[in-house]
PDB file of C-alpha atoms in Angstrom:
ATOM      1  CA  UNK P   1       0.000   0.000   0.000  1.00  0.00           C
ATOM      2  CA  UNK P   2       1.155   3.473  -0.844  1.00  0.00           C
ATOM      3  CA  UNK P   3       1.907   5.332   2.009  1.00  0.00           C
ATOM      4  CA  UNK P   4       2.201   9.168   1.898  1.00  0.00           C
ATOM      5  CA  UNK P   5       4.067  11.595   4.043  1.00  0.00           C
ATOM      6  CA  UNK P   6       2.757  14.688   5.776  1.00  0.00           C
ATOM      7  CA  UNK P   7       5.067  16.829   3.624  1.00  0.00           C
ATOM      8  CA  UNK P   8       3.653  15.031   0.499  1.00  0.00           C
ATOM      9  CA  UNK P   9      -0.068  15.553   1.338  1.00  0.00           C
ATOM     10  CA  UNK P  10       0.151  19.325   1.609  1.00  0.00           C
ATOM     11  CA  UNK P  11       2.277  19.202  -1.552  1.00  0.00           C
ATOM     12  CA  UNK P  12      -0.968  17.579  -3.101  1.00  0.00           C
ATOM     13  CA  UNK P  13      -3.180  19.437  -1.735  1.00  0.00           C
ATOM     14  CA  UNK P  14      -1.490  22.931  -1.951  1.00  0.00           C
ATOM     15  CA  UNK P  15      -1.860  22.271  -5.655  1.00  0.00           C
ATOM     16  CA  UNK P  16      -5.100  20.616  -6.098  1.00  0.00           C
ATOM     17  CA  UNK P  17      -6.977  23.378  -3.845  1.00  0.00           C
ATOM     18  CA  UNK P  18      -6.033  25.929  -6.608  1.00  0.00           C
ATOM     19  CA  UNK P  19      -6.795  23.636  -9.741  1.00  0.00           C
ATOM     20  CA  UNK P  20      -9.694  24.130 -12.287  1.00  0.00           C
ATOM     21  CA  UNK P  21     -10.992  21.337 -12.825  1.00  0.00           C
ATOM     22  CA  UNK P  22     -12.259  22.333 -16.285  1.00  0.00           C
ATOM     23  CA  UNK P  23      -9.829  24.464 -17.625  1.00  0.00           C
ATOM     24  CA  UNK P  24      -6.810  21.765 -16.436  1.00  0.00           C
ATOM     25  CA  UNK P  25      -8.951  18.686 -17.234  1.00  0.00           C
ATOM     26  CA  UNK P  26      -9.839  19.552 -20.709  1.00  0.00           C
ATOM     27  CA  UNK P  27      -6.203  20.777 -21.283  1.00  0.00           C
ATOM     28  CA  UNK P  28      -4.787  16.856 -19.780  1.00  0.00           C
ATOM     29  CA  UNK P  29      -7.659  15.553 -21.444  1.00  0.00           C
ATOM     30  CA  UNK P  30      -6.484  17.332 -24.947  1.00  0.00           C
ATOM     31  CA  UNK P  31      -3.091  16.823 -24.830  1.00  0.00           C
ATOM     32  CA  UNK P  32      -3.081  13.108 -24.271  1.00  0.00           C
ATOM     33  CA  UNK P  33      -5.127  12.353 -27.311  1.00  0.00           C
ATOM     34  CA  UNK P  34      -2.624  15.186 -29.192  1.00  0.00           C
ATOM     35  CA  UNK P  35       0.338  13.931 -27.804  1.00  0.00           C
ATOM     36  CA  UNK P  36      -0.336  10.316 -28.043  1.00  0.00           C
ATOM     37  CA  UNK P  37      -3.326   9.892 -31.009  1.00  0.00           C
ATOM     38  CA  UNK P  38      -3.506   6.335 -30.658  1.00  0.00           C
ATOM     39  CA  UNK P  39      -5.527   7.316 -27.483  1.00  0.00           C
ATOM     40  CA  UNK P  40      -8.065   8.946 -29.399  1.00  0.00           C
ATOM     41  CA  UNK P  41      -9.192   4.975 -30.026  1.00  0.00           C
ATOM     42  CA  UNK P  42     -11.651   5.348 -27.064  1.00  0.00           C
ATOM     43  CA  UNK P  43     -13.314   8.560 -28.133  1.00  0.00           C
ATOM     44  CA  UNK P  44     -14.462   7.556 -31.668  1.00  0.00           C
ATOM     45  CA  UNK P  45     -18.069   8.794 -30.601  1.00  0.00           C
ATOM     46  CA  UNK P  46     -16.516  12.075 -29.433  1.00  0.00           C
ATOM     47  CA  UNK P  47     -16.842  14.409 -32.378  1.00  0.00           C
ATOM     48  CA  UNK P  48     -14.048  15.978 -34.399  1.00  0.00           C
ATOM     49  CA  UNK P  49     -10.481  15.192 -32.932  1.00  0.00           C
ATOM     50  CA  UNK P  50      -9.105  15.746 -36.415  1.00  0.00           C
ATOM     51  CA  UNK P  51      -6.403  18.315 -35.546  1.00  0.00           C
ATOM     52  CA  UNK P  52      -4.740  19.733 -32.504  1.00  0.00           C
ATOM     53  CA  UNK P  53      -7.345  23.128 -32.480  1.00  0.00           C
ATOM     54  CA  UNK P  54      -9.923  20.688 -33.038  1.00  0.00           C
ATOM     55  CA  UNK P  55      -9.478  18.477 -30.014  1.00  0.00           C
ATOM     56  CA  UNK P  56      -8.555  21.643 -27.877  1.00  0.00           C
ATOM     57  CA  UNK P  57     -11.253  23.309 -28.780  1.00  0.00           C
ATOM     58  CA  UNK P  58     -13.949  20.650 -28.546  1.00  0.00           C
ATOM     59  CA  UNK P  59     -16.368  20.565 -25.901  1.00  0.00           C
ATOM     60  CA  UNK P  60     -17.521  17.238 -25.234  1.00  0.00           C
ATOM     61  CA  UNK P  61     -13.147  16.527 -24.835  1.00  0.00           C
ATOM     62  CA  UNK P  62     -13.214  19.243 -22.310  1.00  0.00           C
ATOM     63  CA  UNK P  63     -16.560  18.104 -20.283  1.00  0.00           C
ATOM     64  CA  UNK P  64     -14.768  14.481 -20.380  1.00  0.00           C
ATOM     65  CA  UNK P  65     -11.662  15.570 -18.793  1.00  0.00           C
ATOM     66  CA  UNK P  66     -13.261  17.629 -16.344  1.00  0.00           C
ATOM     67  CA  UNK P  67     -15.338  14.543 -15.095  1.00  0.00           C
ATOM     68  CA  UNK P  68     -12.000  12.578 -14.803  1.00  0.00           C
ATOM     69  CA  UNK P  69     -10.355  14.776 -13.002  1.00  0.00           C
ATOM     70  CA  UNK P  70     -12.914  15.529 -10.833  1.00  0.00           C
ATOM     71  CA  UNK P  71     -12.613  11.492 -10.138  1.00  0.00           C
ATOM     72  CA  UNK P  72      -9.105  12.231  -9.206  1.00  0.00           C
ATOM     73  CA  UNK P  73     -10.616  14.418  -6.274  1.00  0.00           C
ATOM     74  CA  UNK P  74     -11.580  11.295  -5.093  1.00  0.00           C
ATOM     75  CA  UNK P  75      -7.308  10.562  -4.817  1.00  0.00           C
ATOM     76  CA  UNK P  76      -6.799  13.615  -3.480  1.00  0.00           C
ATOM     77  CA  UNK P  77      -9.573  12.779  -0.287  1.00  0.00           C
ATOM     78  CA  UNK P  78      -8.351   9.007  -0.205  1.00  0.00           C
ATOM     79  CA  UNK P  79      -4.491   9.189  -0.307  1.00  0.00           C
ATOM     80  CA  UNK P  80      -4.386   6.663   1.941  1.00  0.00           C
ATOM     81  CA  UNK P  81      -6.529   3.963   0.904  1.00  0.00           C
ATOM     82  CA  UNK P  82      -6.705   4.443  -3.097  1.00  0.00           C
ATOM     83  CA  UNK P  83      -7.250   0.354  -4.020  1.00  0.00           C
ATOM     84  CA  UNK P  84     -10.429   1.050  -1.812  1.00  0.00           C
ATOM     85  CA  UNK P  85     -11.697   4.360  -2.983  1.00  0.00           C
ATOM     86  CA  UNK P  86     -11.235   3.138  -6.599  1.00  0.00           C
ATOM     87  CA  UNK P  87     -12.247  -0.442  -6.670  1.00  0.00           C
ATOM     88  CA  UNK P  88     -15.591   0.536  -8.369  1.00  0.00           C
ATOM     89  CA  UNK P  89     -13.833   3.210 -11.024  1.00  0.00           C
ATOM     90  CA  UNK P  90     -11.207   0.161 -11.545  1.00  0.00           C
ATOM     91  CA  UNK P  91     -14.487  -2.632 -12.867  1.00  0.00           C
ATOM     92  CA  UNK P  92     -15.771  -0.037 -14.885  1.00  0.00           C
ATOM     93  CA  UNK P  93     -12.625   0.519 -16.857  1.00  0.00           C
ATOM     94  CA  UNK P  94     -11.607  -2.873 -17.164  1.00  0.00           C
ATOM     95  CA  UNK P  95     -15.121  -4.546 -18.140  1.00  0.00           C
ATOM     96  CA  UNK P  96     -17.574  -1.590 -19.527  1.00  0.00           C
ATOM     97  CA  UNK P  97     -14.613   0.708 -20.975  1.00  0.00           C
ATOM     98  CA  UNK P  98     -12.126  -1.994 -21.796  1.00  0.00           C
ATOM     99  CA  UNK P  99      -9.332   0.397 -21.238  1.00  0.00           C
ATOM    100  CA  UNK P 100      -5.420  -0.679 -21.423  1.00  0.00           C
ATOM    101  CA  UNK P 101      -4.149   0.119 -17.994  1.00  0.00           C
ATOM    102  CA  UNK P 102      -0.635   1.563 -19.533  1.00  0.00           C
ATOM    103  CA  UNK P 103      -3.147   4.780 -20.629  1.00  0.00           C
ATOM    104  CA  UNK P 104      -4.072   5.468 -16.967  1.00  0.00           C
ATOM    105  CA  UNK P 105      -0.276   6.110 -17.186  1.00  0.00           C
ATOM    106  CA  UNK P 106       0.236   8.191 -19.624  1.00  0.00           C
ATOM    107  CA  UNK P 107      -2.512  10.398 -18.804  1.00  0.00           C
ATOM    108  CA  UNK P 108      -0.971  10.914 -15.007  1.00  0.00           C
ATOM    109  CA  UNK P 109       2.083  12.486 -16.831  1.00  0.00           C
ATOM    110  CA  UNK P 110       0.460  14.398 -18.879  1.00  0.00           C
ATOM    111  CA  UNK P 111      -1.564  15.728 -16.267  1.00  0.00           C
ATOM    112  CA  UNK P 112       1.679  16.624 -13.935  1.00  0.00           C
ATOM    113  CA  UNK P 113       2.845  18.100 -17.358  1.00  0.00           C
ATOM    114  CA  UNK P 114      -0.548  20.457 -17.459  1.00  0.00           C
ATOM    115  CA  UNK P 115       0.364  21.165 -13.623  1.00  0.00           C
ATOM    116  CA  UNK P 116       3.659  22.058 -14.324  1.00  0.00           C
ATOM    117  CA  UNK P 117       2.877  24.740 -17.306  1.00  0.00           C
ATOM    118  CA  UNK P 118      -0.272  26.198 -14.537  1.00  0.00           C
ATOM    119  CA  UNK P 119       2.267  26.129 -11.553  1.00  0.00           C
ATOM    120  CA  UNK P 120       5.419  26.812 -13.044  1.00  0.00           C
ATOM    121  CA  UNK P 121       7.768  27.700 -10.188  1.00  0.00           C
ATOM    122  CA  UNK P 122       5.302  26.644  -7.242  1.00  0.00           C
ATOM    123  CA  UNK P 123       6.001  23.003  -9.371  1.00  0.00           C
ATOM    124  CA  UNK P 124       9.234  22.131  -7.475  1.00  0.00           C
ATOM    125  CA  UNK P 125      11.029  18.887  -7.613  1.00  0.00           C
ATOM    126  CA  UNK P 126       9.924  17.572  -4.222  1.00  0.00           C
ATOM    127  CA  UNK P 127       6.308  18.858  -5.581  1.00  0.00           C
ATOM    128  CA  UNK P 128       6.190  17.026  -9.054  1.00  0.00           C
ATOM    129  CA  UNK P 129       7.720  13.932  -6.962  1.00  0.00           C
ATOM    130  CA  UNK P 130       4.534  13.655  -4.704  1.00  0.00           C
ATOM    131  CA  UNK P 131       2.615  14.390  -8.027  1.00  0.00           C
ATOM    132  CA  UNK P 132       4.009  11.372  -9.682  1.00  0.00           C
ATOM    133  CA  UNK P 133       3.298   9.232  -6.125  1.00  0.00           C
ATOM    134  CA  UNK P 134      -0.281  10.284  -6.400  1.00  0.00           C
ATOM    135  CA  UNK P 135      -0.911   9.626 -10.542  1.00  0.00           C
ATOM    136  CA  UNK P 136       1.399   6.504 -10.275  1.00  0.00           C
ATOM    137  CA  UNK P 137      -1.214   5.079  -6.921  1.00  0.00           C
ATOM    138  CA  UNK P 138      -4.032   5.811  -9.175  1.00  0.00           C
ATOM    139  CA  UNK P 139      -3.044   4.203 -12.006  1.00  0.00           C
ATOM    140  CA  UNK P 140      -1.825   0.713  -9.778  1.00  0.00           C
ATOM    141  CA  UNK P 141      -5.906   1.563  -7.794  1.00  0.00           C
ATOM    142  CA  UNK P 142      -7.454   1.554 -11.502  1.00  0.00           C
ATOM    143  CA  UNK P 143      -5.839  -1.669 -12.452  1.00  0.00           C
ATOM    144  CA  UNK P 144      -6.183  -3.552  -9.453  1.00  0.00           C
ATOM    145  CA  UNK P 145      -9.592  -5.587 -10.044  1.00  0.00           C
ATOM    146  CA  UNK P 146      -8.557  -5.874 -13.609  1.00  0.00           C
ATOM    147  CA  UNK P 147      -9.241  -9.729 -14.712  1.00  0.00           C
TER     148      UNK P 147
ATOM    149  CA  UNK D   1       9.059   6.844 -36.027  1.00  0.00           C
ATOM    150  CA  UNK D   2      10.048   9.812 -37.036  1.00  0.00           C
ATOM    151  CA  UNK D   3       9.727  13.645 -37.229  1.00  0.00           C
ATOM    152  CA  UNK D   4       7.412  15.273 -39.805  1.00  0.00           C
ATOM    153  CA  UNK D   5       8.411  18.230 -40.884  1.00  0.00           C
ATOM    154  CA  UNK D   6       5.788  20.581 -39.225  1.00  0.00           C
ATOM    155  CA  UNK D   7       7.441  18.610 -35.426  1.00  0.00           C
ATOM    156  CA  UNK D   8      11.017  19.398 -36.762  1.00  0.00           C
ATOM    157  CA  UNK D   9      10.237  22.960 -37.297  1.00  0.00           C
ATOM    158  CA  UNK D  10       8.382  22.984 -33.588  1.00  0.00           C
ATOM    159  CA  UNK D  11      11.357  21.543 -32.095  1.00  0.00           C
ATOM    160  CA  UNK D  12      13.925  23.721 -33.619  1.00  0.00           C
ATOM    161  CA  UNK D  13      11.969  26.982 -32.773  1.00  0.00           C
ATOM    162  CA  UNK D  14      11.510  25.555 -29.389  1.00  0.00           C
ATOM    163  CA  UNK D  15      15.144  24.714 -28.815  1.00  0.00           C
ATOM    164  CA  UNK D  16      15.859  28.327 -30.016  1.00  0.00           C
ATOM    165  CA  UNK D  17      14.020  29.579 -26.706  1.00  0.00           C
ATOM    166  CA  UNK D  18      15.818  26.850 -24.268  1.00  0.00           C
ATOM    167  CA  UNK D  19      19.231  27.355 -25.726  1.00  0.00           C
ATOM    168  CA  UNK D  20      20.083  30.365 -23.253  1.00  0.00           C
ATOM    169  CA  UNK D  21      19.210  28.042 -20.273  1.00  0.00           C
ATOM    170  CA  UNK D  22      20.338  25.123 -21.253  1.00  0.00           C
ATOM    171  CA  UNK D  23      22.480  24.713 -17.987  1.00  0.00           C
ATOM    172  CA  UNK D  24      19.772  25.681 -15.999  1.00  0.00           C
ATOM    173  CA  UNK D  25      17.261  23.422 -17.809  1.00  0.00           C
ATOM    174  CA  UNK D  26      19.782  20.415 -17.850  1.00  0.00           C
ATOM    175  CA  UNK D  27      20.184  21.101 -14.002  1.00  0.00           C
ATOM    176  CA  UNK D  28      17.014  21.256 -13.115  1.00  0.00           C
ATOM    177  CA  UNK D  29      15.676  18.098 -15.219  1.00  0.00           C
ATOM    178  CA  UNK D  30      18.192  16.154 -13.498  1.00  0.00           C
ATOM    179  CA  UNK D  31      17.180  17.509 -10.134  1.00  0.00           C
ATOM    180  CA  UNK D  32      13.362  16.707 -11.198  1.00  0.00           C
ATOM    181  CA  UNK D  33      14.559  13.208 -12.191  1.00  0.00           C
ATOM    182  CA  UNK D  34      16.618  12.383  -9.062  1.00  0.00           C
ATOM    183  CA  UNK D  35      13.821  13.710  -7.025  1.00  0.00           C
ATOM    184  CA  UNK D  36      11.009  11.695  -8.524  1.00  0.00           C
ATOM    185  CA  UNK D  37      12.900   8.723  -9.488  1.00  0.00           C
ATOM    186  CA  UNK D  38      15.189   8.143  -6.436  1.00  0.00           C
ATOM    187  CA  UNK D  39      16.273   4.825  -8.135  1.00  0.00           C
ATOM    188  CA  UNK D  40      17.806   6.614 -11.040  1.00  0.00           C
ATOM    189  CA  UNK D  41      20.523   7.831  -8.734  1.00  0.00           C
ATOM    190  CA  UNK D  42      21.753   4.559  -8.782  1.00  0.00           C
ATOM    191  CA  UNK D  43      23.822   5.328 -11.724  1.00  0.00           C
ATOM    192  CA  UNK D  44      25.507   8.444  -9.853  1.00  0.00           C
ATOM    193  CA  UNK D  45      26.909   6.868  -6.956  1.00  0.00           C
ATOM    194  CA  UNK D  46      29.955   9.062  -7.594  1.00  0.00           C
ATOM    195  CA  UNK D  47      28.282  12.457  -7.524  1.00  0.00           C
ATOM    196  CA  UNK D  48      27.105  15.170  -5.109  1.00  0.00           C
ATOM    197  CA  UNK D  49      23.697  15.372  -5.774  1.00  0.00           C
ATOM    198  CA  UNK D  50      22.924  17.820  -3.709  1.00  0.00           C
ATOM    199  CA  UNK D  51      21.103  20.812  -5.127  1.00  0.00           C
ATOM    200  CA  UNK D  52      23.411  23.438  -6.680  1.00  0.00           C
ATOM    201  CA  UNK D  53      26.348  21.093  -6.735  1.00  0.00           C
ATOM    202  CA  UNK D  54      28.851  21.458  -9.347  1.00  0.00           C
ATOM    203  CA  UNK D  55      28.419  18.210 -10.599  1.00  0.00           C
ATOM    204  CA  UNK D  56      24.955  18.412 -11.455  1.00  0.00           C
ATOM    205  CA  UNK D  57      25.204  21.575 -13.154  1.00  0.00           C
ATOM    206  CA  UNK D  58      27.978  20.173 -15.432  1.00  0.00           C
ATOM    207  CA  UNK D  59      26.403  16.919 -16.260  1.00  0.00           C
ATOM    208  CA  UNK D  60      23.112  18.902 -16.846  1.00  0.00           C
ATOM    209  CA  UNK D  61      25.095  21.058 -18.887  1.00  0.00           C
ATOM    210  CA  UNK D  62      26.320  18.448 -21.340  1.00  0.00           C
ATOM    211  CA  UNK D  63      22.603  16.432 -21.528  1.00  0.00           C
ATOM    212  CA  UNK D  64      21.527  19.469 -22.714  1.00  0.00           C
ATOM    213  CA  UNK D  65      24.368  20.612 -25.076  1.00  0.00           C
ATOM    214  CA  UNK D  66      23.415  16.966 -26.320  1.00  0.00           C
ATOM    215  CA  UNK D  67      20.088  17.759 -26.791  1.00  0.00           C
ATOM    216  CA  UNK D  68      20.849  20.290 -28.680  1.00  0.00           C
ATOM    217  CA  UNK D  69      23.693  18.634 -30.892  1.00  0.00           C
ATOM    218  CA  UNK D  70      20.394  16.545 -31.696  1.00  0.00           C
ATOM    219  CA  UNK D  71      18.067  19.388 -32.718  1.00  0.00           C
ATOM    220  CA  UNK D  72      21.311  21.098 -34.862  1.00  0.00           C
ATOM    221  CA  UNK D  73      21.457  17.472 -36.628  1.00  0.00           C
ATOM    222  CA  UNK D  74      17.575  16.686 -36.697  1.00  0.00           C
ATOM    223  CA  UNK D  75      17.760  15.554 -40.482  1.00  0.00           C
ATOM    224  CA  UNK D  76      20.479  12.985 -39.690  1.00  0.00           C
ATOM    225  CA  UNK D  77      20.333  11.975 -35.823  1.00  0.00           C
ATOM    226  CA  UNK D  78      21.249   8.719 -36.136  1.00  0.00           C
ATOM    227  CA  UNK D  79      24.801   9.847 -37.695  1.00  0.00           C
ATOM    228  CA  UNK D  80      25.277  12.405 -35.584  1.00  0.00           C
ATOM    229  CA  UNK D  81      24.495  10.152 -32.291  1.00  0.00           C
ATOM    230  CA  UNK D  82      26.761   7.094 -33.309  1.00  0.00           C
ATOM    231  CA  UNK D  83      28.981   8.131 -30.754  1.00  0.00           C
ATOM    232  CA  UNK D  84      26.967   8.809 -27.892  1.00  0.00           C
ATOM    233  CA  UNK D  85      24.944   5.606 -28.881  1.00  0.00           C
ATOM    234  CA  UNK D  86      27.974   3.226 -28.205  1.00  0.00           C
ATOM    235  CA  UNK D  87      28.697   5.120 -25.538  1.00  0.00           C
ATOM    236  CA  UNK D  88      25.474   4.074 -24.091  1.00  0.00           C
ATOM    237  CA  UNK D  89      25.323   0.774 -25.095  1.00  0.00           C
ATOM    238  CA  UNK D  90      28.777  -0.723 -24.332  1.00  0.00           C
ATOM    239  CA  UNK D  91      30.246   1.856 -21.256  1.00  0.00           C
ATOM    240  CA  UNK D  92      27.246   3.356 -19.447  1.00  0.00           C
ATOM    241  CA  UNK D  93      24.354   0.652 -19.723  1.00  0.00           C
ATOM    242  CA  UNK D  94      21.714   2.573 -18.704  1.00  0.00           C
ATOM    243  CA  UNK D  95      18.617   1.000 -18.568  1.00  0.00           C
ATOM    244  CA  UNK D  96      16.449   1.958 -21.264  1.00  0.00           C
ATOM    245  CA  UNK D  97      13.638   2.506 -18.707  1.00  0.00           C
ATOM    246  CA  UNK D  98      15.448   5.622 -17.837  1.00  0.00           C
ATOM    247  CA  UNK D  99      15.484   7.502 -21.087  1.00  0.00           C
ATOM    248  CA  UNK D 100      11.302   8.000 -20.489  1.00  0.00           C
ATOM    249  CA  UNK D 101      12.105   8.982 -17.100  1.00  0.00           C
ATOM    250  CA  UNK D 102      14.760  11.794 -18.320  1.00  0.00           C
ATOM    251  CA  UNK D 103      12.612  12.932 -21.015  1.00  0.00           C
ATOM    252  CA  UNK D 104       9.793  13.399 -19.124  1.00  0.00           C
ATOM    253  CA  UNK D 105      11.430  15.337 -16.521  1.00  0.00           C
ATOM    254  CA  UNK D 106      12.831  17.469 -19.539  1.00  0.00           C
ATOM    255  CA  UNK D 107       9.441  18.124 -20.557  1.00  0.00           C
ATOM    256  CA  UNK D 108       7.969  18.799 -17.119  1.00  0.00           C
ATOM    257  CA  UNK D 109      10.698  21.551 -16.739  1.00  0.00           C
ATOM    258  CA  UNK D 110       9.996  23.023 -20.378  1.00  0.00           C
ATOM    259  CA  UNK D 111       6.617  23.348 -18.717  1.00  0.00           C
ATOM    260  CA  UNK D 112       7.644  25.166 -15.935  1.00  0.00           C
ATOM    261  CA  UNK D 113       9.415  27.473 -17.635  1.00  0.00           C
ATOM    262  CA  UNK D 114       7.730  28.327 -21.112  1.00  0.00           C
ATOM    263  CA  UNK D 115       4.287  27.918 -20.002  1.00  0.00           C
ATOM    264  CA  UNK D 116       3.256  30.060 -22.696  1.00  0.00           C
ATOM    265  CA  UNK D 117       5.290  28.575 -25.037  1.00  0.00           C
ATOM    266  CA  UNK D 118       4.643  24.867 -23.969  1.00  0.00           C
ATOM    267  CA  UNK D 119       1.590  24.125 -25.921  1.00  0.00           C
ATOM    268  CA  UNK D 120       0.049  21.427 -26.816  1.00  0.00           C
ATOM    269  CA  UNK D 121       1.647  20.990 -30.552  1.00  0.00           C
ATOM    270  CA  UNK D 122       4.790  21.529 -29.138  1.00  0.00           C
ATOM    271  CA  UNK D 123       4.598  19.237 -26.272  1.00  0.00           C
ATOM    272  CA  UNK D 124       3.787  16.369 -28.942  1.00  0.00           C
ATOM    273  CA  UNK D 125       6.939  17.309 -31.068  1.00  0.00           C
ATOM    274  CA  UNK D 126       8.992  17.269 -27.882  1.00  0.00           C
ATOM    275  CA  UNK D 127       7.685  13.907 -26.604  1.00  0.00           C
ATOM    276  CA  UNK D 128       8.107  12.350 -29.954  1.00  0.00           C
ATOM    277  CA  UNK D 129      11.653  13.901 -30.664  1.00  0.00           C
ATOM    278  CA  UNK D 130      12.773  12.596 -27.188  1.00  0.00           C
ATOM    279  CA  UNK D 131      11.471   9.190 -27.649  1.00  0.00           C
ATOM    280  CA  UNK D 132      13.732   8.840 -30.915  1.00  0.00           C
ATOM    281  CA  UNK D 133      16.663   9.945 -29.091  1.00  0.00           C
ATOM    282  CA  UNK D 134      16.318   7.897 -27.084  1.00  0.00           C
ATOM    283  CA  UNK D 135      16.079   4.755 -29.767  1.00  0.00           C
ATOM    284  CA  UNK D 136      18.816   5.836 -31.266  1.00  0.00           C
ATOM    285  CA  UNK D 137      21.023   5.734 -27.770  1.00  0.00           C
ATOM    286  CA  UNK D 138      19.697   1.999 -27.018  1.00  0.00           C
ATOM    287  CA  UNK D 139      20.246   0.868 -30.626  1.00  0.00           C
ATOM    288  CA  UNK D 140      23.295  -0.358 -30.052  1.00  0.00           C
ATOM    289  CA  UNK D 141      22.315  -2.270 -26.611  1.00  0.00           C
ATOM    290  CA  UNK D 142      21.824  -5.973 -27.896  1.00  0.00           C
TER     291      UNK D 142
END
């Protein structure tokens, strides 16, 4: 089990208080599918993702990434028991969404990359480090009841 | 893989911003790396790693001047990395888990300091231009 520090916690939390939740899950959202199109295999019923504008700029993309990272508010309350406080999230993506596990991945980095470009110098080392802790828990907590 | 020539152009004009920081940027990549990755320290058991240490700065100093060998050489990497690909492969063994690690770092640090600049088309270039690098300097590995 993933245990976090004190230190790490307000780290988190420091950050997440401040985040919005549309404007930063749209953008990690966005840039996954732009960064790595092969992504955009799960959003065939999403509308036009035919160019970088046209994913940014698409609304349905940003209501989607605002409801997943409004599920990582649930990370951000449950730090210390993710497996639990994700069990449900982690049947729904393996048997209704049918979603590769290695994309929970790449969509924590690219959400610590959004971070970093909002956060800039308030994103220190020690701050992306408990970052990556927090993405890197989810994505284990999202493929736990895989079968 | 490899870089159309809209992503060449986005990586050249975005190397043209970094190149006055590269120390800094090298620096603080590696501190980013170290930081998150405590495991990847493993291959600098003969460094002060401590922030602001000479050592880091130099070392970040030459991944970057790399880096940018790379971008200066973007029609022909693979020639221009021979060296630094044996390098890799037969003295420094890195484990090619690393080279994501690095790069990622790099990019979280562009991040930080071109927000602006950092968008979305020129985070993809990056990404992708950093994952061939890093072919190139495993190649050579088995």
């Amino acid at each position: 089990m993933v245990h976090f520090t004190a230190e790490e916690k307000a780290a988190i939390t420091s950050i997440w208080n401040k985040v919005d939740l549309e404007k930063a899950g749209g953008e990690t959202l966005g840039r996954l599918l732009i960064v790595y199109p092969w992504t955009q295999r799960f959003f065939d019923k999403f509308g036009n993702l035919s160019s970088a504008p046209a994913i940014m700029g698409n609304p349905r993309i940003r209501a989607h990434g605002k409801k997943v990272l409004t599920s990582l508010g649930l990370a951000v309350q449950n730090m210390d028991n993710l497996k639990e406080a994700f069990a449900h999230l982690s049947e729904l993506h393996c048997d209704k969404l049918h979603v590769d596990p290695e994309n929970f991945k790449l969509l924590g980095n690219v959400l610590v990359i959004v971070l970093s470009t909002h956060f800039a110098k308030e994103f220190t080392p020690e701050v992306q480090a408990a970052w990556q802790k927090l993405v890197i828990g989810v994505a284990n907590a999202l493929s736990h009841k895989y079968h | 893989m490899s870089l159309m020539k809209n992503e060449r152009a986005i990586v050249m004009s975005m190397w043209d911003k970094m190149a006055s920081q590269a120390e800094a940027i090298g620096t603080e990549t590696l501190e980013r790396l170290f930081c998150s990755y405590p495991q990847t320290k493993t291959y600098f058991p003969h460094f002060d790693l401590h922030h602001g240490s000479q050592q880091l700065r130099a070392h970040g100093s030459k991944i970057l001047a790399a880096v940018g060998d790379a971008v200066k050489n973007i029609d022909n990497l693979e020639s221009a990395l021979t060296k630094l690909s044996e390098l890799h492969a037969y003295i420094l063994r890195v484990d090619p888990v690393n080279f994501k690690l690095l790069s990622h770092c790099l990019l979280v640090t562009l991040a930080a300091r071109f927000p602006t600049d950092f968008t979305a088309e020129v985070h993809e270039a990056w990404d992708k231009f950093m994952s061939i690098l890093s072919s190139i300097l495993t190649e050579k590995y088995r």
